[in-house]
Amino acid sequence: MTKLTFGALIAVTASAISSFALAQDVAAGKSSFNKCLACHAVGENAKNKVGPELNGLNGRKAGAAAGYSYSDANKNSGLTWDEATFKDYIKDPKAKIPGTKMAFAGIKKESEINDLWAFLAQFGADGKIKQ
């Protein structure tokens, strides 16, 4: 009985720690998103700026945000945004999509890239945070 109780305690603790770590990643990603704010928006009232709004990014085809005028390079890239594609792209956007209008040198630090993805991936296409 003691082993079962101890095992349950470990499972609950691990779950709580995982949830806390995720919250930290999202908070750090929100802070990192400040680098993106001049050109991009996310959230319920997000609108296209110099760059497209980023709601519902996970699973969205590149060049598909309504009302945004993309470069031909972006529209014809054939990319669909997911975690791996975003993480590769954000390191060096112009290398991933030559001819893109995105004038951003990129983010090189893996932990920052991971945090930024955690922040962006939480938003659905409607701009609401997914539950």
mmCIF file of C-alpha atoms in Angstrom:
data_model
loop_
_atom_site.group_PDB
_atom_site.id
_atom_site.type_symbol
_atom_site.label_atom_id
_atom_site.label_comp_id
_atom_site.label_asym_id
_atom_site.label_seq_id
_atom_site.Cartn_x
_atom_site.Cartn_y
_atom_site.Cartn_z
ATOM 1 C CA MET A 1 0.000 0.000 0.000
ATOM 2 C CA THR A 2 2.839 2.368 0.836
ATOM 3 C CA LYS A 3 4.460 1.763 -2.563
ATOM 4 C CA LEU A 4 1.174 2.562 -4.306
ATOM 5 C CA THR A 5 0.719 5.789 -2.331
ATOM 6 C CA PHE A 6 4.318 6.824 -2.981
ATOM 7 C CA GLY A 7 3.915 6.080 -6.706
ATOM 8 C CA ALA A 8 0.766 8.176 -6.865
ATOM 9 C CA LEU A 9 2.509 11.027 -5.063
ATOM 10 C CA ILE A 10 5.373 10.934 -7.562
ATOM 11 C CA ALA A 11 2.932 10.953 -10.502
ATOM 12 C CA VAL A 12 0.988 13.933 -9.123
ATOM 13 C CA THR A 13 4.204 15.844 -8.379
ATOM 14 C CA ALA A 14 5.600 15.159 -11.844
ATOM 15 C CA SER A 15 2.354 16.355 -13.403
ATOM 16 C CA ALA A 16 2.409 19.568 -11.378
ATOM 17 C CA ILE A 17 6.047 20.217 -12.253
ATOM 18 C CA SER A 18 5.351 19.619 -15.955
ATOM 19 C CA SER A 19 2.449 22.060 -15.878
ATOM 20 C CA PHE A 20 4.587 24.657 -14.110
ATOM 21 C CA ALA A 21 7.431 24.195 -16.614
ATOM 22 C CA LEU A 22 5.008 24.675 -19.504
ATOM 23 C CA ALA A 23 3.688 27.858 -17.901
ATOM 24 C CA GLN A 24 7.242 29.139 -17.611
ATOM 25 C CA ASP A 25 7.887 28.341 -21.271
ATOM 26 C CA VAL A 26 4.763 30.212 -22.367
ATOM 27 C CA ALA A 27 5.651 33.194 -20.168
ATOM 28 C CA ALA A 28 9.181 33.274 -21.578
ATOM 29 C CA GLY A 29 7.737 32.915 -25.089
ATOM 30 C CA LYS A 30 5.437 35.867 -24.483
ATOM 31 C CA SER A 31 8.457 37.904 -23.484
ATOM 32 C CA SER A 32 10.325 36.744 -26.588
ATOM 33 C CA PHE A 33 7.317 37.701 -28.733
ATOM 34 C CA ASN A 34 8.082 41.322 -27.879
ATOM 35 C CA LYS A 35 10.696 41.084 -30.651
ATOM 36 C CA CYS A 36 7.873 40.255 -33.060
ATOM 37 C CA LEU A 37 5.296 42.855 -31.940
ATOM 38 C CA ALA A 38 6.395 45.587 -34.326
ATOM 39 C CA CYS A 39 5.328 43.417 -37.258
ATOM 40 C CA HIS A 40 3.004 40.697 -35.914
ATOM 41 C CA ALA A 41 0.011 40.364 -33.616
ATOM 42 C CA VAL A 42 -1.603 37.436 -31.854
ATOM 43 C CA GLY A 43 -4.682 37.120 -29.667
ATOM 44 C CA GLU A 44 -8.383 37.865 -29.928
ATOM 45 C CA ASN A 45 -7.969 41.341 -31.443
ATOM 46 C CA ALA A 46 -4.981 40.534 -33.667
ATOM 47 C CA LYS A 47 -4.828 42.232 -37.045
ATOM 48 C CA ASN A 48 -2.294 42.069 -39.855
ATOM 49 C CA LYS A 49 0.491 44.621 -39.517
ATOM 50 C CA VAL A 50 3.708 44.785 -41.516
ATOM 51 C CA GLY A 51 3.528 40.997 -41.117
ATOM 52 C CA PRO A 52 0.491 38.713 -40.842
ATOM 53 C CA GLU A 53 -1.339 37.983 -37.592
ATOM 54 C CA LEU A 54 -0.164 34.694 -36.131
ATOM 55 C CA ASN A 55 -3.330 33.164 -34.669
ATOM 56 C CA GLY A 56 -3.828 29.499 -35.488
ATOM 57 C CA LEU A 57 -0.307 29.211 -36.836
ATOM 58 C CA ASN A 58 0.018 25.499 -36.088
ATOM 59 C CA GLY A 59 -1.379 23.703 -39.141
ATOM 60 C CA ARG A 60 -1.805 26.841 -41.257
ATOM 61 C CA LYS A 61 -0.334 26.911 -44.749
ATOM 62 C CA ALA A 62 2.350 29.536 -45.304
ATOM 63 C CA GLY A 63 0.962 32.546 -47.119
ATOM 64 C CA ALA A 64 -2.611 31.911 -46.021
ATOM 65 C CA ALA A 65 -3.545 34.571 -43.437
ATOM 66 C CA ALA A 66 -6.631 36.346 -44.744
ATOM 67 C CA GLY A 67 -6.115 39.909 -45.923
ATOM 68 C CA TYR A 68 -2.315 39.868 -45.862
ATOM 69 C CA SER A 69 -0.258 40.536 -48.981
ATOM 70 C CA TYR A 70 2.443 37.864 -48.979
ATOM 71 C CA SER A 71 5.497 37.608 -51.180
ATOM 72 C CA ASP A 72 5.283 35.053 -53.981
ATOM 73 C CA ALA A 73 8.112 33.197 -52.253
ATOM 74 C CA ASN A 74 6.017 32.736 -49.127
ATOM 75 C CA LYS A 75 2.802 31.877 -50.960
ATOM 76 C CA ASN A 76 4.600 29.307 -53.115
ATOM 77 C CA SER A 77 6.824 27.833 -50.403
ATOM 78 C CA GLY A 78 4.599 24.800 -49.897
ATOM 79 C CA LEU A 79 5.159 25.020 -46.144
ATOM 80 C CA THR A 80 2.570 24.189 -43.538
ATOM 81 C CA TRP A 81 3.405 25.612 -40.149
ATOM 82 C CA ASP A 82 4.055 23.121 -37.416
ATOM 83 C CA GLU A 83 6.533 23.023 -34.571
ATOM 84 C CA ALA A 84 9.499 21.687 -36.569
ATOM 85 C CA THR A 85 8.912 23.999 -39.553
ATOM 86 C CA PHE A 86 8.524 27.079 -37.368
ATOM 87 C CA LYS A 87 11.629 26.286 -35.327
ATOM 88 C CA ASP A 88 13.706 25.817 -38.462
ATOM 89 C CA TYR A 89 12.258 28.964 -40.093
ATOM 90 C CA ILE A 90 12.673 31.342 -37.163
ATOM 91 C CA LYS A 91 16.414 30.613 -36.974
ATOM 92 C CA ASP A 92 16.922 32.258 -40.376
ATOM 93 C CA PRO A 93 13.713 33.207 -42.243
ATOM 94 C CA LYS A 94 15.449 34.306 -45.445
ATOM 95 C CA ALA A 95 17.345 31.008 -45.691
ATOM 96 C CA LYS A 96 14.180 28.936 -45.165
ATOM 97 C CA ILE A 97 12.096 30.961 -47.651
ATOM 98 C CA PRO A 98 14.408 32.828 -50.033
ATOM 99 C CA GLY A 99 12.600 35.931 -51.265
ATOM 100 C CA THR A 100 10.414 36.349 -48.174
ATOM 101 C CA LYS A 101 9.511 39.906 -47.165
ATOM 102 C CA MET A 102 10.301 39.086 -43.545
ATOM 103 C CA ALA A 103 13.235 41.290 -42.588
ATOM 104 C CA PHE A 104 14.281 39.552 -39.379
ATOM 105 C CA ALA A 105 17.709 38.115 -38.652
ATOM 106 C CA GLY A 106 16.225 35.215 -36.701
ATOM 107 C CA ILE A 107 16.510 33.718 -33.252
ATOM 108 C CA LYS A 108 19.425 31.375 -32.675
ATOM 109 C CA LYS A 109 18.942 30.276 -29.056
ATOM 110 C CA GLU A 110 17.076 26.939 -28.969
ATOM 111 C CA SER A 111 15.417 27.573 -25.599
ATOM 112 C CA GLU A 112 14.056 30.918 -26.806
ATOM 113 C CA ILE A 113 12.755 29.307 -29.995
ATOM 114 C CA ASN A 114 11.053 26.582 -27.934
ATOM 115 C CA ASP A 115 9.488 29.163 -25.628
ATOM 116 C CA LEU A 116 8.286 31.294 -28.546
ATOM 117 C CA TRP A 117 6.646 28.276 -30.170
ATOM 118 C CA ALA A 118 4.959 27.349 -26.859
ATOM 119 C CA PHE A 119 3.528 30.875 -26.701
ATOM 120 C CA LEU A 120 2.311 30.999 -30.316
ATOM 121 C CA ALA A 121 0.958 27.443 -30.445
ATOM 122 C CA GLN A 122 -1.518 28.135 -27.649
ATOM 123 C CA PHE A 123 -3.602 30.471 -29.856
ATOM 124 C CA GLY A 124 -6.364 29.058 -32.017
ATOM 125 C CA ALA A 125 -7.420 30.595 -35.324
ATOM 126 C CA ASP A 126 -9.975 32.706 -33.430
ATOM 127 C CA GLY A 127 -7.215 34.200 -31.270
ATOM 128 C CA LYS A 128 -8.449 32.499 -28.129
ATOM 129 C CA ILE A 129 -6.114 30.448 -25.994
ATOM 130 C CA LYS A 130 -6.857 26.762 -26.466
ATOM 131 C CA GLN A 131 -7.889 24.861 -23.360
#
